[in-house]
Tab-separated table of C-alpha atoms and ligand atoms in Angstrom:
chain	number	residue	atom	x	y	z
Q	1218	UNK	CA	15.516	-36.145	19.837
Q	1219	UNK	CA	11.912	-37.493	21.391
Q	1220	UNK	CA	11.498	-40.271	20.801
Q	1221	UNK	CA	8.776	-41.692	18.422
Q	1222	UNK	CA	7.904	-45.148	19.885
Q	1223	UNK	CA	7.212	-43.646	23.655
Q	1224	UNK	CA	4.149	-45.440	25.235
Q	1225	UNK	CA	4.735	-48.088	26.715
Q	1226	UNK	CA	7.752	-46.798	27.860
Q	1227	UNK	CA	8.003	-43.233	28.982
Q	1228	UNK	CA	11.109	-42.772	26.163
Q	1229	UNK	CA	13.734	-41.823	28.591
Q	1230	UNK	CA	16.724	-43.899	27.241
Q	1231	UNK	CA	20.535	-43.359	28.870
Q	1232	UNK	CA	22.136	-41.134	26.999
Q	1233	UNK	CA	24.878	-43.798	26.478
Q	1234	UNK	CA	22.136	-46.505	25.582
Q	1235	UNK	CA	20.981	-44.200	23.112
Q	1236	UNK	CA	24.001	-43.883	21.468
Q	1237	UNK	CA	24.637	-47.871	21.217
Q	1238	UNK	CA	21.448	-48.195	19.951
Q	1239	UNK	CA	21.840	-45.751	17.701
Q	1240	UNK	CA	22.301	-46.627	13.584
Q	1241	UNK	CA	21.970	-42.995	12.003
Q	1242	UNK	CA	25.795	-42.327	11.821
Q	1243	UNK	CA	25.747	-44.666	8.525
Q	1244	UNK	CA	22.403	-45.114	7.815
Q	1245	UNK	CA	21.764	-41.666	6.900
Q	1246	UNK	CA	23.594	-42.437	3.556
Q	1247	UNK	CA	20.278	-44.023	2.661
Q	1248	UNK	CA	18.153	-40.723	3.067
Q	1249	UNK	CA	17.110	-40.864	-0.682
Q	1250	UNK	CA	16.493	-44.219	-1.102
Q	1251	UNK	CA	14.061	-44.511	2.154
Q	1252	UNK	CA	12.525	-41.009	1.312
Q	1253	UNK	CA	11.913	-42.083	-2.634
Q	1254	UNK	CA	10.031	-45.317	-0.320
Q	1255	UNK	CA	7.963	-43.609	1.788
Q	1256	UNK	CA	6.801	-41.370	-1.248
Q	1257	UNK	CA	6.116	-44.726	-2.935
Q	1258	UNK	CA	4.760	-45.863	0.625
Q	1259	UNK	CA	1.895	-42.830	1.066
Q	1260	UNK	CA	1.065	-43.050	-2.729
Q	1261	UNK	CA	-0.178	-46.554	-2.900
Q	1262	UNK	CA	-1.848	-45.740	0.695
Q	1263	UNK	CA	-4.325	-42.982	-0.802
Q	1264	UNK	CA	-4.607	-45.646	-3.833
Q	1265	UNK	CA	-5.987	-47.281	-1.567
Q	1266	UNK	CA	-7.951	-44.808	0.035
Q	1267	UNK	CA	-6.233	-45.241	2.756
Q	1268	UNK	CA	-5.137	-42.058	3.670
Q	1269	UNK	CA	-6.721	-38.514	1.141
Q	1270	UNK	CA	-5.383	-37.946	-2.146
Q	1271	UNK	CA	-5.075	-34.441	-0.326
Q	1272	UNK	CA	-3.264	-35.752	2.103
Q	1273	UNK	CA	-0.575	-38.189	-0.311
Q	1274	UNK	CA	0.179	-35.146	-1.713
Q	1275	UNK	CA	1.287	-33.384	0.438
Q	1276	UNK	CA	3.406	-36.306	1.494
Q	1277	UNK	CA	4.726	-36.738	-1.081
Q	1278	UNK	CA	5.939	-32.426	-1.990
Q	1279	UNK	CA	7.259	-32.583	1.492
Q	1280	UNK	CA	9.348	-35.596	1.490
Q	1281	UNK	CA	10.827	-34.789	-1.773
Q	1282	UNK	CA	12.579	-31.134	-0.642
Q	1283	UNK	CA	13.622	-32.910	2.511
Q	1284	UNK	CA	15.271	-35.004	0.037
Q	1285	UNK	CA	16.789	-32.025	-1.940
Q	1286	UNK	CA	16.960	-29.931	1.373
Q	1287	UNK	CA	19.432	-32.389	2.205
Q	1288	UNK	CA	20.957	-33.302	-0.811
Q	1289	UNK	CA	21.618	-29.283	-1.256
Q	1290	UNK	CA	23.215	-29.583	1.655
Q	1291	UNK	CA	20.191	-26.511	3.403
Q	1292	UNK	CA	19.192	-29.084	5.695
Q	1293	UNK	CA	21.321	-31.380	8.395
Q	1294	UNK	CA	20.556	-34.477	9.406
Q	1295	UNK	CA	19.846	-34.617	13.290
Q	1296	UNK	CA	21.987	-36.696	14.022
Q	1297	UNK	CA	20.503	-37.878	17.622
Q	1298	UNK	CA	17.872	-39.741	15.659
Q	1299	UNK	CA	17.981	-42.851	16.788
Q	1300	UNK	CA	18.490	-43.419	12.356
Q	1301	UNK	CA	17.235	-41.803	8.996
Q	1302	UNK	CA	13.610	-43.557	9.047
Q	1303	UNK	CA	13.431	-41.910	12.535
Q	1304	UNK	CA	14.543	-38.488	11.340
Q	1305	UNK	CA	12.885	-38.345	7.826
Q	1306	UNK	CA	9.206	-38.611	10.177
Q	1307	UNK	CA	10.302	-36.011	12.650
Q	1308	UNK	CA	11.348	-34.086	9.935
Q	1309	UNK	CA	8.308	-34.361	7.844
Q	1310	UNK	CA	6.216	-34.381	10.934
Q	1311	UNK	CA	7.820	-31.109	11.427
Q	1312	UNK	CA	7.093	-29.997	7.990
Q	1313	UNK	CA	2.899	-30.961	7.621
Q	1314	UNK	CA	1.943	-31.247	10.734
Q	1315	UNK	CA	-0.357	-33.982	12.211
Q	1316	UNK	CA	-0.429	-35.315	8.709
Q	1317	UNK	CA	2.995	-36.558	8.592
Q	1318	UNK	CA	1.441	-38.336	12.005
Q	1319	UNK	CA	0.319	-40.720	9.204
Q	1320	UNK	CA	2.502	-42.014	6.285
Q	1321	UNK	CA	3.866	-44.541	8.833
Q	1322	UNK	CA	0.280	-46.464	8.191
Q	1323	UNK	CA	0.587	-49.916	7.369
Q	1324	UNK	CA	4.566	-50.297	7.482
Q	1325	UNK	CA	7.091	-51.008	9.925
Q	1326	UNK	CA	10.330	-50.252	10.286
Q	1327	UNK	CA	11.488	-53.486	9.920
Q	1328	UNK	CA	10.417	-54.028	5.957
Q	1329	UNK	CA	11.563	-50.344	5.473
Q	1330	UNK	CA	14.623	-50.732	6.482
Q	1331	UNK	CA	14.876	-54.181	4.176
Q	1332	UNK	CA	13.684	-51.668	1.314
Q	1333	UNK	CA	16.069	-48.871	1.542
Q	1334	UNK	CA	19.029	-51.678	2.147
Q	1335	UNK	CA	18.591	-53.559	-1.046
Q	1336	UNK	CA	17.731	-50.418	-2.623
Q	1337	UNK	CA	20.500	-48.822	-1.503
Q	1338	UNK	CA	22.856	-51.864	-2.719
Q	1339	UNK	CA	20.985	-52.181	-6.188
Q	1340	UNK	CA	22.585	-48.315	-6.622
Q	1341	UNK	CA	25.435	-49.947	-5.284
Q	1342	UNK	CA	26.032	-53.349	-7.058
Q	1343	UNK	CA	25.376	-50.726	-10.569
Q	1344	UNK	CA	27.917	-48.198	-9.393
Q	1345	UNK	CA	30.471	-51.542	-8.692
Q	1346	UNK	CA	29.532	-52.439	-12.222
Q	1347	UNK	CA	30.141	-49.250	-13.762
Q	1348	UNK	CA	34.187	-48.386	-12.246
Q	1349	UNK	CA	34.852	-52.344	-13.142
Q	1350	UNK	CA	33.538	-51.668	-16.587
Q	1351	UNK	CA	36.215	-49.156	-16.296
Q	1352	UNK	CA	39.066	-51.374	-14.755
Q	1353	UNK	CA	38.537	-53.509	-18.010
Q	1354	UNK	CA	38.945	-51.508	-20.672
Q	1355	UNK	CA	41.669	-49.580	-19.417
Q	1356	UNK	CA	43.363	-53.208	-19.193
Q	1357	UNK	CA	41.848	-54.230	-23.037
Q	1358	UNK	CA	42.956	-51.325	-23.738
Q	1359	UNK	CA	46.287	-52.559	-22.168
Q	1360	UNK	CA	46.172	-55.982	-23.416
Q	1361	UNK	CA	46.095	-54.357	-27.806
Q	1362	UNK	CA	49.199	-52.297	-26.890
Q	1363	UNK	CA	50.608	-55.144	-26.120
Q	1364	UNK	CA	49.300	-58.104	-27.887
Q	1365	UNK	CA	53.110	-58.800	-28.845
Q	1366	UNK	CA	55.389	-57.865	-26.563
Q	1367	UNK	CA	56.461	-60.924	-25.274
Q	1368	UNK	CA	56.687	-62.178	-22.073
Q	1369	UNK	CA	58.106	-64.704	-19.594
Q	1370	UNK	CA	54.791	-66.628	-18.657
Q	1371	UNK	CA	55.881	-67.821	-14.766
Q	1372	UNK	CA	54.099	-71.426	-12.683
Q	1373	UNK	CA	56.030	-71.473	-9.001
Q	1374	UNK	CA	57.217	-68.024	-10.113
Q	1375	UNK	CA	59.845	-69.631	-12.434
Q	1376	UNK	CA	59.822	-68.607	-15.675
Q	1377	UNK	CA	58.504	-71.119	-17.449
Q	1378	UNK	CA	57.072	-70.266	-21.511
Q	1379	UNK	CA	57.499	-67.388	-23.103
Q	1380	UNK	CA	53.494	-65.074	-23.215
Q	1381	UNK	CA	52.327	-61.961	-24.316
Q	1382	UNK	CA	51.724	-59.198	-22.405
Q	1383	UNK	CA	48.550	-58.471	-23.557
Q	1384	UNK	CA	47.578	-62.531	-23.005
Q	1385	UNK	CA	48.611	-61.764	-19.421
Q	1386	UNK	CA	46.858	-58.335	-18.744
Q	1387	UNK	CA	43.552	-60.239	-20.267
Q	1388	UNK	CA	43.334	-63.229	-17.318
Q	1389	UNK	CA	42.785	-60.366	-15.554
Q	1390	UNK	CA	39.871	-59.483	-17.914
Q	1391	UNK	CA	38.565	-62.149	-17.445
Q	1392	UNK	CA	37.976	-62.836	-14.478
Q	1393	UNK	CA	36.576	-59.081	-13.874
Q	1394	UNK	CA	33.879	-59.920	-16.434
Q	1395	UNK	CA	32.660	-62.765	-14.145
Q	1396	UNK	CA	32.504	-59.726	-11.142
Q	1397	UNK	CA	30.124	-57.967	-13.337
Q	1398	UNK	CA	28.387	-61.382	-13.583
Q	1399	UNK	CA	27.438	-62.473	-10.676
Q	1400	UNK	CA	26.924	-58.485	-9.311
Q	1401	UNK	CA	24.473	-59.194	-11.855
Q	1402	UNK	CA	22.779	-62.443	-11.012
Q	1403	UNK	CA	23.189	-60.759	-7.530
Q	1404	UNK	CA	20.974	-57.726	-7.799
Q	1405	UNK	CA	18.172	-60.677	-9.572
Q	1406	UNK	CA	17.903	-61.964	-5.977
Q	1407	UNK	CA	18.102	-58.227	-4.743
Q	1408	UNK	CA	15.162	-56.391	-6.346
Q	1409	UNK	CA	12.748	-57.794	-4.871
Q	1410	UNK	CA	10.357	-55.544	-2.494
Q	1411	UNK	CA	9.719	-56.553	1.004
Q	1412	UNK	CA	7.425	-53.153	1.832
Q	1413	UNK	CA	4.732	-54.084	3.215
Q	1414	UNK	CA	5.605	-57.141	5.527
Q	1415	UNK	CA	5.027	-54.474	7.970
Q	1416	UNK	CA	6.515	-55.835	11.562
Q	1417	UNK	CA	6.943	-59.280	10.485
Q	1418	UNK	CA	3.217	-60.665	8.886
Q	1419	UNK	CA	1.492	-58.996	6.910
Q	1420	UNK	CA	-1.067	-56.187	7.291
Q	1421	UNK	CA	-4.598	-55.736	8.280
Q	1422	UNK	CA	-4.941	-52.946	5.865
Q	1423	UNK	CA	-6.148	-53.438	2.429
Q	1424	UNK	CA	-2.720	-52.363	1.426
Q	1425	UNK	CA	-1.598	-52.728	-2.722
Q	1426	UNK	CA	1.821	-54.446	-2.319
Q	1427	UNK	CA	2.362	-55.216	-5.889
Q	1428	UNK	CA	1.920	-52.165	-6.584
Q	1429	UNK	CA	3.759	-50.500	-4.679
Q	1430	UNK	CA	7.105	-52.562	-4.954
Q	1431	UNK	CA	6.692	-51.857	-9.173
Q	1432	UNK	CA	6.482	-47.685	-8.458
Q	1433	UNK	CA	9.742	-48.235	-7.239
Q	1434	UNK	CA	10.628	-50.845	-10.143
Q	1435	UNK	CA	11.059	-54.185	-7.969
Q	1436	UNK	CA	10.577	-56.933	-10.808
Q	1437	UNK	CA	8.895	-59.280	-7.276
Q	1438	UNK	CA	7.805	-58.751	-4.089
Q	1439	UNK	CA	8.400	-60.709	-0.909
Q	1440	UNK	CA	5.766	-63.844	-0.727
Q	1441	UNK	CA	6.477	-64.192	2.653
Q	1442	UNK	CA	5.913	-61.364	4.834
Q	1443	UNK	CA	8.944	-63.436	8.226
Q	1444	UNK	CA	11.807	-64.142	5.061
Q	1445	UNK	CA	10.940	-60.523	4.165
Q	1446	UNK	CA	11.934	-58.700	7.134
Q	1447	UNK	CA	14.560	-61.084	8.042
Q	1448	UNK	CA	16.488	-62.784	5.223
Q	1449	UNK	CA	19.918	-60.376	4.285
Q	1450	UNK	CA	21.607	-62.965	1.998
Q	1451	UNK	CA	21.216	-60.650	-0.949
Q	1452	UNK	CA	23.976	-58.834	2.112
Q	1453	UNK	CA	26.060	-61.832	1.540
Q	1454	UNK	CA	25.952	-61.912	-1.792
Q	1455	UNK	CA	27.426	-58.565	-2.414
Q	1456	UNK	CA	29.859	-59.184	-0.305
Q	1457	UNK	CA	30.992	-62.636	-1.101
Q	1458	UNK	CA	31.035	-61.173	-4.475
Q	1459	UNK	CA	33.135	-58.188	-3.531
Q	1460	UNK	CA	35.179	-60.666	-1.662
Q	1461	UNK	CA	35.778	-62.506	-5.256
Q	1462	UNK	CA	36.441	-58.705	-6.790
Q	1463	UNK	CA	39.130	-57.545	-3.511
Q	1464	UNK	CA	41.090	-61.359	-4.602
Q	1465	UNK	CA	41.197	-59.951	-7.759
Q	1466	UNK	CA	42.152	-57.017	-7.583
Q	1467	UNK	CA	45.015	-57.963	-4.965
Q	1468	UNK	CA	46.474	-60.657	-7.502
Q	1469	UNK	CA	47.353	-58.065	-10.008
Q	1470	UNK	CA	47.981	-56.101	-7.056
Q	1471	UNK	CA	50.616	-58.130	-5.454
Q	1472	UNK	CA	52.119	-58.872	-9.756
Q	1473	UNK	CA	52.455	-55.418	-10.042
Q	1474	UNK	CA	54.359	-54.734	-7.455
Q	1475	UNK	CA	56.700	-57.627	-8.544
Q	1476	UNK	CA	56.936	-55.504	-11.548
Q	1477	UNK	CA	58.027	-52.898	-10.339
Q	1478	UNK	CA	60.431	-53.674	-8.256
Q	1479	UNK	CA	64.212	-52.977	-9.697
Q	1480	UNK	CA	64.546	-57.210	-9.409
Q	1481	UNK	CA	61.748	-57.610	-12.435
Q	1482	UNK	CA	61.280	-53.919	-13.896
Q	1483	UNK	CA	58.835	-54.434	-15.665
Q	1484	UNK	CA	56.944	-51.914	-15.081
Q	1485	UNK	CA	56.637	-48.507	-13.588
Q	1486	UNK	CA	53.597	-46.411	-12.670
Q	1487	UNK	CA	53.185	-42.974	-13.419
Q	1488	UNK	CA	54.710	-40.679	-10.282
Q	1489	UNK	CA	50.894	-39.611	-10.151
Q	1490	UNK	CA	49.835	-43.144	-8.043
Q	1491	UNK	CA	52.875	-44.069	-6.799
Q	1492	UNK	CA	54.175	-42.707	-3.134
Q	1493	UNK	CA	58.084	-41.820	-1.874
Q	1494	UNK	CA	59.816	-42.701	1.494
Q	1495	UNK	CA	60.696	-39.852	3.748
Q	1496	UNK	CA	64.146	-41.271	4.424
Q	1497	UNK	CA	64.920	-43.144	0.647
Q	1498	UNK	CA	65.110	-40.705	-1.600
Q	1499	UNK	CA	66.076	-43.518	-4.123
Q	1500	UNK	CA	62.408	-44.672	-3.394
Q	1501	UNK	CA	58.705	-44.985	-5.531
Q	1502	UNK	CA	57.141	-47.537	-3.813
Q	1503	UNK	CA	53.810	-49.179	-5.234
Q	1504	UNK	CA	51.623	-47.815	-1.965
Q	1505	UNK	CA	48.481	-47.704	-4.113
Q	1506	UNK	CA	48.946	-51.580	-5.530
Q	1507	UNK	CA	50.047	-52.388	-1.998
Q	1508	UNK	CA	46.690	-50.903	0.244
Q	1509	UNK	CA	44.258	-52.723	-2.526
Q	1510	UNK	CA	46.601	-55.939	-1.273
Q	1511	UNK	CA	45.829	-54.672	2.141
Q	1512	UNK	CA	42.261	-53.491	2.483
Q	1513	UNK	CA	41.194	-57.068	0.719
Q	1514	UNK	CA	40.934	-58.865	4.504
Q	1515	UNK	CA	39.693	-55.759	5.726
Q	1516	UNK	CA	36.578	-56.918	2.419
Q	1517	UNK	CA	37.071	-60.775	4.150
Q	1518	UNK	CA	35.987	-59.553	7.048
Q	1519	UNK	CA	33.399	-57.819	6.267
Q	1520	UNK	CA	32.266	-60.912	4.729
Q	1521	UNK	CA	32.448	-62.844	8.372
Q	1522	UNK	CA	31.377	-60.207	10.454
Q	1523	UNK	CA	27.971	-60.537	8.843
Q	1524	UNK	CA	28.026	-65.057	8.694
Q	1525	UNK	CA	28.538	-64.437	11.914
Q	1526	UNK	CA	25.931	-62.197	12.478
Q	1527	UNK	CA	22.647	-63.919	11.182
Q	1528	UNK	CA	24.107	-67.468	12.276
Q	1529	UNK	CA	21.636	-68.188	15.288
Q	1530	UNK	CA	19.693	-65.217	14.283
Q	1531	UNK	CA	15.567	-66.234	15.126
Q	1532	UNK	CA	12.917	-64.585	13.146
Q	1533	UNK	CA	12.198	-62.579	12.154
Q	1534	UNK	CA	13.722	-58.771	13.076
Q	1535	UNK	CA	16.161	-59.177	16.143
Q	1536	UNK	CA	18.726	-55.736	16.637
Q	1537	UNK	CA	21.740	-58.304	16.128
Q	1538	UNK	CA	20.688	-56.735	12.180
Q	1539	UNK	CA	21.119	-53.267	12.339
Q	1540	UNK	CA	24.320	-55.079	11.970
Q	1541	UNK	CA	23.753	-55.357	8.448
Q	1542	UNK	CA	25.139	-52.387	7.743
Q	1543	UNK	CA	28.573	-50.986	8.269
Q	1544	UNK	CA	30.582	-53.270	6.959
Q	1545	UNK	CA	28.437	-53.556	3.612
Q	1546	UNK	CA	29.121	-50.346	3.479
Q	1547	UNK	CA	33.113	-50.693	3.679
Q	1548	UNK	CA	33.193	-52.920	1.864
Q	1549	UNK	CA	30.560	-51.060	-0.951
Q	1550	UNK	CA	32.786	-48.403	-0.692
Q	1551	UNK	CA	36.092	-49.960	-0.745
Q	1552	UNK	CA	35.691	-51.685	-3.371
Q	1553	UNK	CA	35.334	-48.648	-5.036
Q	1554	UNK	CA	37.452	-46.710	-3.880
Q	1555	UNK	CA	40.307	-49.630	-5.644
Q	1556	UNK	CA	38.560	-49.397	-9.275
Q	1557	UNK	CA	38.772	-45.666	-9.077
Q	1558	UNK	CA	42.841	-45.579	-8.126
Q	1559	UNK	CA	43.146	-48.653	-10.591
Q	1560	UNK	CA	41.936	-48.212	-13.912
Q	1561	UNK	CA	43.735	-44.826	-14.208
Q	1562	UNK	CA	47.113	-46.720	-12.668
Q	1563	UNK	CA	46.805	-49.311	-15.089
Q	1564	UNK	CA	46.405	-46.681	-18.142
Q	1565	UNK	CA	49.163	-44.661	-17.545
Q	1566	UNK	CA	52.102	-47.857	-16.512
Q	1567	UNK	CA	54.639	-47.301	-18.918
Q	1568	UNK	CA	55.188	-51.795	-20.052
Q	1569	UNK	CA	59.487	-51.626	-19.646
Q	1570	UNK	CA	59.396	-53.857	-22.761
Q	1571	UNK	CA	62.980	-54.522	-23.083
Q	1572	UNK	CA	63.832	-56.273	-19.631
Q	1573	UNK	CA	60.632	-58.896	-19.854
Q	1574	UNK	CA	61.978	-59.696	-23.300
Q	1575	UNK	CA	65.709	-60.398	-21.875
Q	1576	UNK	CA	64.066	-61.726	-18.781
Q	1577	UNK	CA	61.884	-64.558	-20.757
Q	1578	UNK	CA	65.412	-64.967	-22.694
Q	1579	UNK	CA	67.489	-65.228	-19.416
Q	1580	UNK	CA	64.886	-68.406	-18.346
Q	1581	UNK	CA	65.455	-70.534	-21.631
Q	1582	UNK	CA	61.947	-70.875	-21.840
Q	1583	UNK	CA	62.506	-71.163	-25.721
Q	1584	UNK	CA	64.815	-74.523	-25.191
Q	1585	UNK	CA	62.229	-77.362	-25.617
Q	1586	UNK	CA	61.260	-75.694	-29.217
Q	1587	UNK	CA	65.419	-76.262	-29.263
Q	1588	UNK	CA	65.282	-79.814	-29.043
Q	1589	UNK	CA	62.160	-79.542	-30.698
Q	1590	UNK	CA	64.363	-78.751	-33.827
Q	1591	UNK	CA	67.286	-81.346	-33.902
Q	1592	UNK	CA	64.296	-83.865	-33.550
Q	1593	UNK	CA	62.601	-82.002	-36.532
Q	1594	UNK	CA	66.163	-82.778	-37.753
Q	1595	UNK	CA	65.969	-86.772	-37.621
Q	1596	UNK	CA	67.519	-87.042	-33.845
Q	1597	UNK	CA	66.045	-89.055	-31.508
Q	1598	UNK	CA	64.044	-86.139	-29.107
Q	1599	UNK	CA	65.850	-87.511	-25.436
Q	1600	UNK	CA	69.229	-87.423	-27.430
Q	1601	UNK	CA	67.850	-83.604	-28.734
Q	1602	UNK	CA	66.881	-83.315	-24.990
Q	1603	UNK	CA	70.825	-83.654	-23.932
Q	1604	UNK	CA	72.201	-81.814	-26.488
Q	1605	UNK	CA	69.202	-78.412	-25.711
Q	1606	UNK	CA	70.672	-78.898	-22.366
Q	1607	UNK	CA	74.156	-79.087	-21.598
Q	1608	UNK	CA	74.319	-75.609	-24.931
Q	1609	UNK	CA	72.258	-74.284	-21.947
Q	1610	UNK	CA	74.683	-74.773	-19.451
Q	1611	UNK	CA	77.050	-73.304	-21.893
Q	1612	UNK	CA	75.679	-70.562	-22.768
Q	1613	UNK	CA	75.049	-69.590	-18.648
Q	1614	UNK	CA	78.780	-70.597	-18.172
Q	1615	UNK	CA	79.910	-68.020	-20.946
Q	1616	UNK	CA	77.293	-64.876	-20.742
Q	1617	UNK	CA	74.979	-65.990	-23.524
Q	1618	UNK	CA	71.374	-66.829	-24.232
Q	1619	UNK	CA	70.331	-69.087	-27.043
Q	1620	UNK	CA	69.186	-66.355	-29.340
Q	1621	UNK	CA	72.702	-65.006	-29.140
Q	1622	UNK	CA	75.116	-68.062	-29.461
Q	1623	UNK	CA	76.292	-67.866	-32.787
Q	1624	UNK	CA	76.114	-70.893	-34.885
Q	1625	UNK	CA	79.106	-72.259	-34.450
Q	1626	UNK	CA	79.367	-72.834	-31.640
Q	1627	UNK	CA	75.685	-74.676	-32.363
Q	1628	UNK	CA	77.395	-77.043	-34.264
Q	1629	UNK	CA	79.886	-78.435	-32.191
Q	1630	UNK	CA	77.334	-79.749	-30.495
Q	1631	UNK	CA	75.345	-80.932	-33.916
Q	1632	UNK	CA	75.721	-80.566	-37.290
Q	1633	UNK	CA	72.205	-80.947	-38.110
Q	1634	UNK	CA	72.541	-76.831	-36.691
Q	1635	UNK	CA	71.148	-74.438	-39.163
Q	1636	UNK	CA	70.631	-71.019	-39.687
Q	1637	UNK	CA	67.048	-71.404	-39.883
Q	1638	UNK	CA	67.126	-72.732	-36.172
Q	1639	UNK	CA	66.792	-69.146	-35.060
Q	1640	UNK	CA	63.459	-68.864	-36.269
Q	1641	UNK	CA	62.355	-72.112	-34.389
Q	1642	UNK	CA	63.590	-70.024	-31.507
Q	1643	UNK	CA	63.158	-66.843	-31.923
Q	1644	UNK	CA	60.525	-66.278	-28.810
Q	1645	UNK	CA	58.047	-64.786	-30.848
Q	1646	UNK	CA	57.813	-67.478	-33.251
Q	1647	UNK	CA	57.543	-69.471	-30.298
Q	1648	UNK	CA	54.349	-67.343	-27.954
Q	1649	UNK	CA	52.163	-66.882	-31.905
Q	1650	UNK	CA	52.845	-70.916	-32.623
Q	1651	UNK	CA	50.601	-71.580	-29.679
Q	1652	UNK	CA	48.115	-70.070	-31.560
Q	1653	UNK	CA	45.367	-73.002	-30.352
Q	1654	UNK	CA	42.266	-70.753	-28.627
Q	1655	UNK	CA	42.860	-68.882	-25.699
Q	1656	UNK	CA	46.446	-69.279	-26.234
Q	1657	UNK	CA	49.306	-66.542	-26.580
Q	1658	UNK	CA	49.819	-66.713	-29.851
Q	1659	UNK	CA	49.031	-62.560	-31.171
Q	1660	UNK	CA	45.453	-63.870	-32.817
Q	1661	UNK	CA	44.521	-65.446	-30.094
Q	1662	UNK	CA	45.354	-61.674	-27.741
Q	1663	UNK	CA	43.123	-59.814	-30.994
Q	1664	UNK	CA	40.471	-62.887	-30.716
Q	1665	UNK	CA	40.307	-62.370	-26.887
Q	1666	UNK	CA	39.903	-57.945	-26.842
Q	1667	UNK	CA	37.021	-58.467	-28.978
Q	1668	UNK	CA	35.180	-60.745	-26.447
Q	1669	UNK	CA	36.345	-58.907	-23.683
Q	1670	UNK	CA	34.476	-55.499	-25.996
Q	1671	UNK	CA	31.386	-57.296	-27.182
Q	1672	UNK	CA	30.773	-58.481	-23.186
Q	1673	UNK	CA	31.108	-54.776	-22.124
Q	1674	UNK	CA	28.455	-53.990	-24.805
Q	1675	UNK	CA	26.276	-56.430	-23.475
V	3116	LIG	N1	17.698	-48.866	12.790
V	3116	LIG	C1	17.542	-50.344	12.645
V	3116	LIG	C2	18.386	-50.443	12.195
V	3116	LIG	O1	18.959	-50.174	10.896
V	3116	LIG	C3	15.875	-49.881	12.064
V	3116	LIG	C4	15.000	-50.845	12.519
V	3116	LIG	C5	14.493	-50.630	13.401
V	3116	LIG	N2	13.750	-51.927	14.092
V	3116	LIG	C6	13.214	-51.772	14.832
V	3116	LIG	N3	12.085	-52.811	15.423
V	3116	LIG	N4	13.699	-51.767	16.573
V	3116	LIG	O2	17.640	-52.690	11.313
């Protein structure tokens, strides 16, 4: 495609340089925002008397048609154009003639691309938030279903204390609520219009930046033109927020992979979200969770890549800044895919409560409660502790758990043991005794569910 900036130079660029320079392959996804921005720009130019009202109408109608044509597949974006801005302007001029050449008055691709990026990433952020909400809903619904299902809670991956499976899932709901909060916060700083900063220094035309920004739904305009065209903090922030979200999904992935193993057998994923092996017929692999865990690394790379591209860049626009796109688009797409797969995967996950309970029993995680029982009956804690330890050792050697050891056996260790001991060491009772705010008791799990639902409705 002929170069619109040909003038000082002939516009003859070597084919390989042309390809290297082009961003249309990845910025074409911003066509809607680019055109929306141009429509607002034409309206502003007309309001200020910089172009005629009739001219603006022609530009706006044609721009809207171009947008619709692309969406409907009637117009294919020509990848020989340098970038989406050039493509749209060339197509416009092709359709409406010379008046199309008036659109780029009082703006530059530098403020235009900054505008497109902000608008596009705000839309992406909304989509990520919506998908995160769906996953929180899936987790929270599961949590409600298993608000009294005992599992071993772990520290150091060693069985530590009995907890409710619902309590464990809700820990992830809380993380994801914070992720949404961060994304919403990031949007506040994205919501600043750079258009009208022009190439770097503003313009001699009598523009109305506030009007143009308001047409596009921005709350504010950038107050320094150099900063307006070169600020990419919002890209960094969004990348950080997505990277954090991925970190959370990756931790959940790791747990799902462990829980799905024969060794744990706490959950079984639906066939719809697992794969088999091409050689081992017995296999059912948690590929989705593994992929999410793996892709998290790439998203971290996207964040570091952006930081590195910006490091040491002098003001204002430098072509390095074209590198702000692929990484953040990749992160947006990756996190959205991950969320879209995770919500139904969690919703259809089968929970094997019996296995969880057995694992909790074999962990002797109620041994402290056994010692407390004797202490309550008057024995000094040190002695209770020693007796409980000996009983645990006997159980291990003889294939018992504390719940199944007969009372006669208990009595061999201490006369203080009575039938009521079984109530005290019942795992469900142990967990329900932890009813401090945010604790694992069923009552607390119910409160957490109510809290999450309220947050989602805010
Ligand atoms: N494709 C460019 C980018 O993504 C648009 C801005 C070009 N500006 C310029 N002065 N060459 O950054």
